[in-house]
Coordinates of C-alpha atoms and ligand atoms in Angstrom, one line a residue:
X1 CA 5.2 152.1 248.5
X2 CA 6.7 151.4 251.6
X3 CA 8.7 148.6 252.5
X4 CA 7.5 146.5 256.2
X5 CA 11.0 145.4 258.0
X6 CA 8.9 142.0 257.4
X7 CA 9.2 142.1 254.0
X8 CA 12.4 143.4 254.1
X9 CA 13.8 140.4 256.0
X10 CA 15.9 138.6 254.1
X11 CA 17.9 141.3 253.8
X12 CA 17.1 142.0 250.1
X13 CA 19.9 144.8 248.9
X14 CA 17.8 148.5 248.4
X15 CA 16.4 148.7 245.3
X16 CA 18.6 150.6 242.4
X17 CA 16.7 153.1 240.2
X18 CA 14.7 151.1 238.0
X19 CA 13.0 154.3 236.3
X20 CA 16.3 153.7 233.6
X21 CA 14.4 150.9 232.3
X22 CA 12.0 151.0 229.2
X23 CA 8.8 150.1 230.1
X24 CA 5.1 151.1 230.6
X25 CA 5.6 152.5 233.9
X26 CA 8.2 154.9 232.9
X27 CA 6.6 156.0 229.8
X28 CA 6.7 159.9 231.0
X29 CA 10.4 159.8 231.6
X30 CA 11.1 157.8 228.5
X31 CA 9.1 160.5 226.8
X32 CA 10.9 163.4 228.7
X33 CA 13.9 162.5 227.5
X34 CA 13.5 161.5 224.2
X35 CA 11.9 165.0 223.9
X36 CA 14.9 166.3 225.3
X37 CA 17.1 164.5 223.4
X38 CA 15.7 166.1 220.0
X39 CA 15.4 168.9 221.1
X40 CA 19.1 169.3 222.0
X41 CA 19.6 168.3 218.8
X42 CA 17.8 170.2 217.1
X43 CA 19.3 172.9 219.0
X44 CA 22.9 171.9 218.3
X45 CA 21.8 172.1 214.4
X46 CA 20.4 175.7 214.3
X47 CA 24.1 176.4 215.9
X48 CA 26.5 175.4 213.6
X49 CA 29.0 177.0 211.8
X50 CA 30.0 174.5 209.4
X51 CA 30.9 170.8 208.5
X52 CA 33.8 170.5 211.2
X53 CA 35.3 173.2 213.6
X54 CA 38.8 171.9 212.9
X55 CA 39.7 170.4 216.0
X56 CA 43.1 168.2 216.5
X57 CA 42.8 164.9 218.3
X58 CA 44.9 165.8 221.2
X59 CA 42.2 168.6 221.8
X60 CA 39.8 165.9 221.4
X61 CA 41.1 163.3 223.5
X62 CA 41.4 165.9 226.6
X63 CA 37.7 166.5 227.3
X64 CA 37.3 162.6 227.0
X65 CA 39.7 161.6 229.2
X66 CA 39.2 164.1 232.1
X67 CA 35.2 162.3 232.8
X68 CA 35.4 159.8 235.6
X69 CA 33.2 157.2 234.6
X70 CA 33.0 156.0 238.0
X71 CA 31.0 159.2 239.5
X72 CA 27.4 159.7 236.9
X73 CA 26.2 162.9 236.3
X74 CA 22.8 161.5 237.5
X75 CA 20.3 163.3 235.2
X76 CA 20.1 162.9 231.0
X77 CA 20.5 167.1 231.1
X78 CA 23.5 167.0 232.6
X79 CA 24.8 164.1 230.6
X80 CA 23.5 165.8 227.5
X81 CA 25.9 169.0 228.2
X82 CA 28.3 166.7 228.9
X83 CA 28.1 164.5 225.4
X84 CA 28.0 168.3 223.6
X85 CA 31.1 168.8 225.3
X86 CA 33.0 165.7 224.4
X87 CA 31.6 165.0 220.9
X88 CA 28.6 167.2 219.6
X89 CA 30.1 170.3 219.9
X90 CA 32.9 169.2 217.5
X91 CA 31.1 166.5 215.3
X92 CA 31.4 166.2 211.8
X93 CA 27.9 166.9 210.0
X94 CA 27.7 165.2 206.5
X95 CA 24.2 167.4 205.9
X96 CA 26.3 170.8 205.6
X97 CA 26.8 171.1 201.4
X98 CA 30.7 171.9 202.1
X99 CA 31.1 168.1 203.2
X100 CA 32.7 166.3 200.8
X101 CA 34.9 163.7 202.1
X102 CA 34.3 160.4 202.4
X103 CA 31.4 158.5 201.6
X104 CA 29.2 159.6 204.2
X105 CA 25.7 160.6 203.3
X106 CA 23.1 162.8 204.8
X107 CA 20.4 160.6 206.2
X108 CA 16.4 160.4 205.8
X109 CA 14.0 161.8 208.6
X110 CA 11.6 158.6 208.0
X111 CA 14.7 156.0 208.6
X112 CA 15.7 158.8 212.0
X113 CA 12.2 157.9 213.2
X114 CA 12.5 153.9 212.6
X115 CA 15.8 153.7 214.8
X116 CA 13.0 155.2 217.4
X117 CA 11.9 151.7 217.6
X118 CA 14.6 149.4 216.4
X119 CA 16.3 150.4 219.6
X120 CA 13.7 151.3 221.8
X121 CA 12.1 147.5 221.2
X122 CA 15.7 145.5 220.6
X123 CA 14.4 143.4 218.4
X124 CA 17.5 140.9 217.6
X125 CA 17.2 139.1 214.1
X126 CA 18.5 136.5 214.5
X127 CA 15.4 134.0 215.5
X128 CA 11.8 134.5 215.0
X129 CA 11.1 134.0 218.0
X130 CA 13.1 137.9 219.1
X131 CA 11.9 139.7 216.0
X132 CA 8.5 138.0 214.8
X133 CA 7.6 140.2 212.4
X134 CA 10.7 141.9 211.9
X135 CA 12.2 138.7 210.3
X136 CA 9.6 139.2 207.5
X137 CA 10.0 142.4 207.1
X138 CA 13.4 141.9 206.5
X139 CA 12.9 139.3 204.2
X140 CA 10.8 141.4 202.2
X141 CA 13.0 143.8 201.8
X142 CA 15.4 141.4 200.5
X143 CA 13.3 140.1 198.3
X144 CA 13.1 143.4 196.8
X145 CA 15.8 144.4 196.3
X146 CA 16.9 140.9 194.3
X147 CA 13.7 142.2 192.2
X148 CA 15.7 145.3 191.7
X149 CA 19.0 143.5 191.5
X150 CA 16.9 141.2 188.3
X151 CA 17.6 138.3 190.4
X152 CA 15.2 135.7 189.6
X153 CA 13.2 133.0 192.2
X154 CA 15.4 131.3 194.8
X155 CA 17.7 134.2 195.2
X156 CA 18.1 135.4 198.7
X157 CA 20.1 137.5 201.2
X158 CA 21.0 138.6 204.6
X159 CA 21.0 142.3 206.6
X160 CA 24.7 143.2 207.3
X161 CA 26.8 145.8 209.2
X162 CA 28.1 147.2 205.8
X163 CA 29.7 146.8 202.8
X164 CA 32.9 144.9 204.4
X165 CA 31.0 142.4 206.4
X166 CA 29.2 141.7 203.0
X167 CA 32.0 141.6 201.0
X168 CA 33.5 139.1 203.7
X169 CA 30.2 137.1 203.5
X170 CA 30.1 137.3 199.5
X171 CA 33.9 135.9 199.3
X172 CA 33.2 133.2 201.7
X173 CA 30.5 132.1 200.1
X174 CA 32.8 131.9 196.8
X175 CA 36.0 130.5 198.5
X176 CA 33.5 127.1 200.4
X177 CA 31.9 127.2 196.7
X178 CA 35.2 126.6 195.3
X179 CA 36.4 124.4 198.0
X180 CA 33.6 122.0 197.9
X181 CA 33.5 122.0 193.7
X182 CA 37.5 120.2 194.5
X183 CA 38.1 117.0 195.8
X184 CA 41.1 118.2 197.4
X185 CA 40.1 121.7 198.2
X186 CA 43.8 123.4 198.6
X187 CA 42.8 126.9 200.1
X188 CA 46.5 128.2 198.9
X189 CA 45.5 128.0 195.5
X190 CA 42.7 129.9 195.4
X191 CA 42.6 133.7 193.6
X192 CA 40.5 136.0 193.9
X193 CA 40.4 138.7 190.9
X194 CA 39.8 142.3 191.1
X195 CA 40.3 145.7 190.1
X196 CA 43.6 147.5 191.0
X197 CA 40.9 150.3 192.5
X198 CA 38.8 148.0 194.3
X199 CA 38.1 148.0 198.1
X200 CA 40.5 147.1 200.9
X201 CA 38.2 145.4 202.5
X202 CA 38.5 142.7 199.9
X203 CA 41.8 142.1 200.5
X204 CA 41.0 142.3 204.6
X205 CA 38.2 139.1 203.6
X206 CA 41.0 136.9 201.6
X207 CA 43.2 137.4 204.9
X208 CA 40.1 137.2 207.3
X209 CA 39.2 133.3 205.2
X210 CA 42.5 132.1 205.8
X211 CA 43.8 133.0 202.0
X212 CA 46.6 134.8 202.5
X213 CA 47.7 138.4 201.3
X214 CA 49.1 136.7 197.8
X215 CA 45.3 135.5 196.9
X216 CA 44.4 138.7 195.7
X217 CA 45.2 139.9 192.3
X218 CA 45.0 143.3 191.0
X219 CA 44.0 143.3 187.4
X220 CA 44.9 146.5 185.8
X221 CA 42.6 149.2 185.1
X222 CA 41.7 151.4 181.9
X223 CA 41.9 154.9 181.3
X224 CA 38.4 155.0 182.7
X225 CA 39.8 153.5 185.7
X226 CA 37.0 150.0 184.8
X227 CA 38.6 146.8 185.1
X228 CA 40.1 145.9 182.0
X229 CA 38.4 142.6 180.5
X230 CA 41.4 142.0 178.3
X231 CA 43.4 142.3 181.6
X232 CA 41.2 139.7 183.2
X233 CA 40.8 137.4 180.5
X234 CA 44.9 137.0 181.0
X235 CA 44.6 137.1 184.5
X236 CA 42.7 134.5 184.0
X237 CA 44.6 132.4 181.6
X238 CA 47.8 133.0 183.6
X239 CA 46.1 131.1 186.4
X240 CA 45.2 128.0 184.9
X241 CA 48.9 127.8 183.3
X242 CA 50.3 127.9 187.2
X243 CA 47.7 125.6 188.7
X244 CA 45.9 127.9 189.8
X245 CA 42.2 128.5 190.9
X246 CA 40.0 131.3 190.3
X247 CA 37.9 131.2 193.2
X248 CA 35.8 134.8 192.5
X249 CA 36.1 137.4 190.1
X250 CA 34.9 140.8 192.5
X251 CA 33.7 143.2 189.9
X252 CA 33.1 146.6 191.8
X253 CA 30.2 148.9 190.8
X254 CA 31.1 152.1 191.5
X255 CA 34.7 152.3 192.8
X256 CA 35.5 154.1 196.4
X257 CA 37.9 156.8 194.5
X258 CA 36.4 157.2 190.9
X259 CA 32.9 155.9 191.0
X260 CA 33.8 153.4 188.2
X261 CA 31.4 151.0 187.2
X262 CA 33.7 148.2 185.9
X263 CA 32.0 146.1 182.9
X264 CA 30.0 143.7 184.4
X265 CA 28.4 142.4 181.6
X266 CA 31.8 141.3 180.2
X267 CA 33.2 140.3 183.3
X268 CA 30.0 138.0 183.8
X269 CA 30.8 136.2 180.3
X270 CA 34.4 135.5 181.5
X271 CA 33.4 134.6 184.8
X272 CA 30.8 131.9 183.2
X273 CA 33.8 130.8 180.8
X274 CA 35.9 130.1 184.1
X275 CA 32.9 128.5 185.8
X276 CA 34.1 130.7 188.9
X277 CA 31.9 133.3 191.2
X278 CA 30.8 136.6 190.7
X279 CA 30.9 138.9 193.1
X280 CA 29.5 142.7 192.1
X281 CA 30.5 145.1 195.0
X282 CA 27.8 148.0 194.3
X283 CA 28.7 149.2 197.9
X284 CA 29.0 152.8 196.4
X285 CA 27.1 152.2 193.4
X286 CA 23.7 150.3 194.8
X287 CA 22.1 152.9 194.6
X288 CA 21.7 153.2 191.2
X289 CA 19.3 150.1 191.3
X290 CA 16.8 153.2 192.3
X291 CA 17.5 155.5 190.1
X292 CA 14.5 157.0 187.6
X293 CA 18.1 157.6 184.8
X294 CA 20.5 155.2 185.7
X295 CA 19.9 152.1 186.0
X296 CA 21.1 150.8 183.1
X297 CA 24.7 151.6 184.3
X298 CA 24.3 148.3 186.9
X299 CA 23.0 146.0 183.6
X300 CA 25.0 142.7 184.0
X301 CA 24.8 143.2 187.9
X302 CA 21.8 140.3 187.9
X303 CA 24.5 138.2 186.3
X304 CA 26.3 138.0 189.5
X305 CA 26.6 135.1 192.2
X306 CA 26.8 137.8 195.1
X307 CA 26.4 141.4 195.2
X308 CA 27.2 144.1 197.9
X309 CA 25.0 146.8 198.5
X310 CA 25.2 149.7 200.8
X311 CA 22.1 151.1 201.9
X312 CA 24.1 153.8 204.4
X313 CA 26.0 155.5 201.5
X314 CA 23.8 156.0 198.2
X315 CA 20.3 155.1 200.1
X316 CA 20.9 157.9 202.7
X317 CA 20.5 155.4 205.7
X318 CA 22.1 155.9 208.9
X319 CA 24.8 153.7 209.6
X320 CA 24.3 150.6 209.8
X321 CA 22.8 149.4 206.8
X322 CA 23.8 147.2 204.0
X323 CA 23.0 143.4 202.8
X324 CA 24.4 140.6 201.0
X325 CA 22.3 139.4 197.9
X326 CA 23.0 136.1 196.5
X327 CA 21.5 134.7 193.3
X328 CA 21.0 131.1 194.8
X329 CA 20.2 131.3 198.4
X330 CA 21.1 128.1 199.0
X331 CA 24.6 129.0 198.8
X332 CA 23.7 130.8 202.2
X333 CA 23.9 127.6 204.1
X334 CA 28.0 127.8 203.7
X335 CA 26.8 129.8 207.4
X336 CA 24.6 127.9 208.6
X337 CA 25.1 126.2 212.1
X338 CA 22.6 124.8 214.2
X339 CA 22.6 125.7 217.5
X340 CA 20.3 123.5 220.8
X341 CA 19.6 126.8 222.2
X342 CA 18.7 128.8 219.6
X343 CA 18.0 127.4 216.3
X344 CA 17.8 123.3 216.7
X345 CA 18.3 121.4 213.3
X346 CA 15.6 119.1 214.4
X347 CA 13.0 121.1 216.2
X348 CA 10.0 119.9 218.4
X349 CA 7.2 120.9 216.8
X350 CA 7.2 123.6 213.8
X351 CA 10.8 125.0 212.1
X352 CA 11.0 128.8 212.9
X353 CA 12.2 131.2 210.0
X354 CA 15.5 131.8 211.6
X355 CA 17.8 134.8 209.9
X356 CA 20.8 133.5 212.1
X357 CA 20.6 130.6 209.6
X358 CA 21.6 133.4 206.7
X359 CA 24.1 135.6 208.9
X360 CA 27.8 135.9 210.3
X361 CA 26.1 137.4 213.4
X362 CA 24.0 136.4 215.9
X363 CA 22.4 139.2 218.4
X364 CA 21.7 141.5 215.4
X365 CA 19.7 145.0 215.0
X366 CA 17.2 145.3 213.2
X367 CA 18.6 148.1 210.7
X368 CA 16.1 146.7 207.6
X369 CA 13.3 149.4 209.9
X370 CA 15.0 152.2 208.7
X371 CA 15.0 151.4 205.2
X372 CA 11.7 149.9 205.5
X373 CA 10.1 153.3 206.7
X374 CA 11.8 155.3 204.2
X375 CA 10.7 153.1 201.1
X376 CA 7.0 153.4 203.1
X377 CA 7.2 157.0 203.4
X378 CA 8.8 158.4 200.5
X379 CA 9.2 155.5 198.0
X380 CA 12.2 154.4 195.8
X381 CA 12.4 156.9 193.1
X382 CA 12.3 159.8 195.7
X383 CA 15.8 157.7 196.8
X384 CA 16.8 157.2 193.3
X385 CA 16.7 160.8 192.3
X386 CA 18.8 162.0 195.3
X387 CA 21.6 159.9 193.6
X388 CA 20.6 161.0 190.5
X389 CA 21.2 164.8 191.7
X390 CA 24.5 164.0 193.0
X391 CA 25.8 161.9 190.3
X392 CA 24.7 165.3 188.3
X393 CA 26.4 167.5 190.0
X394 CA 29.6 165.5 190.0
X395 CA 29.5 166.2 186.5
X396 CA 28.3 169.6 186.4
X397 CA 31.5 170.3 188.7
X398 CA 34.0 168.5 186.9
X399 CA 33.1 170.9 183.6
X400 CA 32.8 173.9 185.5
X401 CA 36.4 173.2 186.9
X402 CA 37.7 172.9 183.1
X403 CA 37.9 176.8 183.3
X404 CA 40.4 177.2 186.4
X405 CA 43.3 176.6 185.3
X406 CA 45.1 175.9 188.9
X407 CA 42.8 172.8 189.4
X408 CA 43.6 169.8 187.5
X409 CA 41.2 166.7 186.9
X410 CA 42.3 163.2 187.5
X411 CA 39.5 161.0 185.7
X412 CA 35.9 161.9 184.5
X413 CA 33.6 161.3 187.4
X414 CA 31.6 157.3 187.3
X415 CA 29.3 158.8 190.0
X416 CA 30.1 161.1 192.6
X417 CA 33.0 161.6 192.8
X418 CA 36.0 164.5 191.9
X419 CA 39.3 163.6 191.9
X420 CA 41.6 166.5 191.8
X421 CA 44.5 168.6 192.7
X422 CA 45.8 172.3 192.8
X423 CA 48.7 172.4 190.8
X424 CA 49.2 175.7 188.9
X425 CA 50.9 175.9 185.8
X426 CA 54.5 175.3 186.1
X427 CA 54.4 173.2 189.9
X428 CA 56.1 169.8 189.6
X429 CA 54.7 166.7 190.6
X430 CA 56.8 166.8 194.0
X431 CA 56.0 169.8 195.2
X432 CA 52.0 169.2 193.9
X433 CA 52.3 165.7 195.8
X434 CA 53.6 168.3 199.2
X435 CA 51.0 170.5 199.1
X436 CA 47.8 169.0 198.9
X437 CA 48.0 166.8 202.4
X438 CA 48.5 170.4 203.6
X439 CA 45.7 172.1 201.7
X440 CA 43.7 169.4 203.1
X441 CA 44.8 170.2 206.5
X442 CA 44.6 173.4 206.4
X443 CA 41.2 173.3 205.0
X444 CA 39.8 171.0 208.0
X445 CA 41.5 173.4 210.0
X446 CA 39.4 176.3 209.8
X447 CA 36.4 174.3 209.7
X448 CA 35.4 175.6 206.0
X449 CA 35.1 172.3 204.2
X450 CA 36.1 168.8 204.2
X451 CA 37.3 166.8 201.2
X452 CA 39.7 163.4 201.1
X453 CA 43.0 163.1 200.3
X454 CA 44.1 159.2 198.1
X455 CA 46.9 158.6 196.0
X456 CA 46.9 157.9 192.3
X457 CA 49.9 155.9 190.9
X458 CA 51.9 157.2 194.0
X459 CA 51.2 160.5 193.4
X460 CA 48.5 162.5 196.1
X461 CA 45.4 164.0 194.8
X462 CA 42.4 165.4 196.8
X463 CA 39.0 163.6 196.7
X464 CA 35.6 165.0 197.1
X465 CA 32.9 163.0 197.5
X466 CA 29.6 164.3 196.7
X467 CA 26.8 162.5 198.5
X468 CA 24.8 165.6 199.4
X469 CA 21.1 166.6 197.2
X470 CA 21.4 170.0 198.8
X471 CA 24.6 170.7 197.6
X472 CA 24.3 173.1 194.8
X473 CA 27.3 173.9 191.9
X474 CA 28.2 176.8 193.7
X475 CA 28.5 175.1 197.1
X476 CA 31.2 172.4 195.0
X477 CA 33.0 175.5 193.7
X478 CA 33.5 176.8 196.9
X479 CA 34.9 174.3 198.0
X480 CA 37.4 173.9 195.4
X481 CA 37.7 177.4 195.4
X482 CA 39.0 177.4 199.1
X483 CA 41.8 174.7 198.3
X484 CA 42.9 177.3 195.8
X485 CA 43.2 179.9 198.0
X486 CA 44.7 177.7 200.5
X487 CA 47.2 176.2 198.3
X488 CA 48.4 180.1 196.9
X489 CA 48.4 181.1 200.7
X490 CA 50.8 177.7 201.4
X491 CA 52.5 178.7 198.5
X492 CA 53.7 182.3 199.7
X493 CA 54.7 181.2 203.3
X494 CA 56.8 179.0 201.7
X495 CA 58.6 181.8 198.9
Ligands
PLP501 C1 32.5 151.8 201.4 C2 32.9 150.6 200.6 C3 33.0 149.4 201.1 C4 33.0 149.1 202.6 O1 31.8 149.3 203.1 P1 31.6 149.7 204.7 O2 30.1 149.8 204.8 O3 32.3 150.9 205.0 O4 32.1 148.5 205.5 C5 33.3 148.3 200.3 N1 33.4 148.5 198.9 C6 33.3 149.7 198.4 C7 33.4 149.9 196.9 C8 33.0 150.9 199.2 O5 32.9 152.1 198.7

């Protein structure tokens, strides 16, 4: 179309390249590139090598810095070989079987093809009136999972952006719970309870609510690395003899290092004694609520006033995924602030289902798709044996391992994880706790594996984290097997 000087006459600026946008005119070019996209994926995968290629963040940062941001590349191609350069070509890829970090799983194809549309269309959850029947579905899936959680009628929830955002939520709930239960609410007072080994991001939330550093206690654990109840039943005690107020007990299912499950039943009769809030953290641990063999290991978890669950670690989601569950959802209105533009308290006309009225955020994606299409396409106990196979071949690895004699255990695995070190017969504790941040290094380094490094009463240990159902024994082994031979290698440069 051309444009007549006449119409041209107020001097309207020239139009920029609108063919970026989504929409029904562009639909070959949105199609081109999508196609292209994959396929440069897919291209990408059929490349690799392995899980890493070792490279240091200086070499990282270079490629990075050197693009001017100022002058585009002008076509998706181009842009493409450009991305590969700064950050595909040296990714980490949690789907290779000698992964075994952090708690990063390998994701579903049926929640790949729902971030398709939960981008492409942008719903926002945080009004009906942006997501129509995207708040529903979310709800739904809610719903569910309190079914799985044995939550009864009147419990509720809320899509987050992981498991420290819903820890946050959770312990915010509990601390304006306890505040309103006082006449004069004294934040300072408040304690919340939990494991030595349970997440930082609990202790980020009591700082993040204005509770200071001091309002967390650490209540020992057992040999098993569970909370010990005897522990908390003095923690308890001790509290009430300061003037002191429990505000939460946080009871984790399935703990970041070990996998442990501490012993929620128990911990819920305590908690009920106390009258103070539960709060399950089943981050790591959620998705046992799927599993065909496991379940029992969460009983008590229904027992809880909040619970954490992680649908991008043990529900093989992309990132982000993961909710807050709360037994009475009416505690959710500790968040709830009424807004004239988006969610009035007294509407004209009908009240609109607003999420925003459940959440910490406002603009918010609409990450419940992804789990929604997996549970749609390949069901719950498809999900549920994945962790299954993992949490099996945790063990299977830990027992294999009781035959090399250079490799020593830390704790039986909870789930899926192996806690270990190289330390042959006769190395001391120092020179153990030297060598494995450089096993670890050196490992990275050549791009063979990946496995996480924590510290046990002070001492260092490796960790591997097994999140992958196509990892076999023999893939674990070789792993191990290559901090081994790393470790003697490290061991004659330095005789
Ligand atoms: C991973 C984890 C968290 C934090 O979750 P994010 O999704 O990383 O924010 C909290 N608690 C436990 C036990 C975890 O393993």
């Amino acid at each position: 179309m051309s444009i007549s000087p006449a119409q041209n006459r107020r001097d309207d600026p020239p139009p920029p390249d609108l063919h970026h946008l989504f929409h029904p005119d562009h639909l070959d070019s949105y199609v081109d590139t999508m196609r292209l996209g994959v396929d440069h994926l897919a291209d990408t995968l059929r490349r690799l090598g392995g899980p890493a290629t070792g490279v240091q963040p200086e070499q990282a940062a270079k490629p990075v810095a050197d693009v001017d941001l100022d002058v585009p590349l002008g076509d998706p191609a181009s842009a493409l070989a450009e991305m590969s350069r700064v950050y595909l070509d040296d990714a980490i890829w949690f789907h290779d079987p000698a992964y075994a970090a952090h708690l990063n799983c390998p994701v579903v194809v049926p929640a790949l093809l729902a971030e398709v549309f939960v981008s492409a269309v942008n719903s926002s959850l945080d009004t009906f009136d942006q997501s129509v029947g995207g708040t529903f579905v979310e709800r739904h899936l809610i719903d569910w999972t309190n079914g799985r959680i044995g939550f009864g009628r009147g419990a509720d929830g809320i899509f987050t952006s992981g498991g420290t955002q819903s820890n946050l939520q959770g312990l915010l709930l509990a601390r304006d719970h306890a505040l309103a239960r006082t006449v004069h609410g004294d934040p300072s007072r408040l304690r919340i309870l939990a494991s030595a080994d349970a997440h930082f991001s609990v202790q980020k939330a009591a700082r993040l609510l204005g509770l200071g550093d001091e309002a967390v206690v650490a209540v020992p654990v057992g040999r098993d690395r569970r909370m010990s109840v005897d522990a908390l039943a003095g923690a308890l005690d001790d509290l009430t003899t300061y003037g002191l107020s429990p505000m939460a007990v946080v009871a984790t299912a399935g703990t970041t290092d070990f996998g442990a499950i501490d012993p929620l039943g128990a911990i819920a009769a305590l908690v009920r004694r106390h009258r103070t809030w539960l709060h399950v953290d089943a981050a790591y641990g959620g998705g046992l609520l799927v599993s065909p063999t496991r379940r029992h290991l969460l009983a008590g978890i229904e027992q809880a006033d909040s619970v954490t669950v992680d649908y991008h670690k043990t529900w093989f989601q992309p990132v982000s995924a993961s909710a807050l569950l709360v037994r009475d959802g009416r505690h959710l209105g500790h968040v709830t602030w009424h807004a004239d533009y988006l969610n009035p308290k007294d509407p004209e006309g009908i009240r609109h289902p607003n999420q925003v009225d459940k959440s910490l955020q406002t603009t918010r994606r609409f990450d419940a798709l992804k789990l929604w299409m997996t549970l749609r396409t390949m069901g719950p106990d498809t999900i549920g044996g994945y962790v299954d196979t993992v949490v099996d071949l945790a063990r299977r690895a830990y027992d294999a391992l009781a035959d090399d004699p250079a490799i020593e255990r830390c704790a039986e695995p909870g789930l899926s994880t192996l806690v270990l070190r190289f330390r042959p017969e006769g190395m001391t504790e120092d020179a153990a706790d030297r060598l494995q941040p450089r096993i670890r290094q050196t490992v990275y380094q050549r791009g063979t594996a990946m496995v996480a490094a924590t510290k046990v009463d002070g001492r260092c240990w490796l960790k591997l984290t097994l999140l992958n159902p196509l990892a076999t024994l023999d893939d674990v082994l070789a792993v191990t097997g290559s901090l081994g031979a790393v470790g003697r290698e490290l061991m004659r440069e330095a005789a």
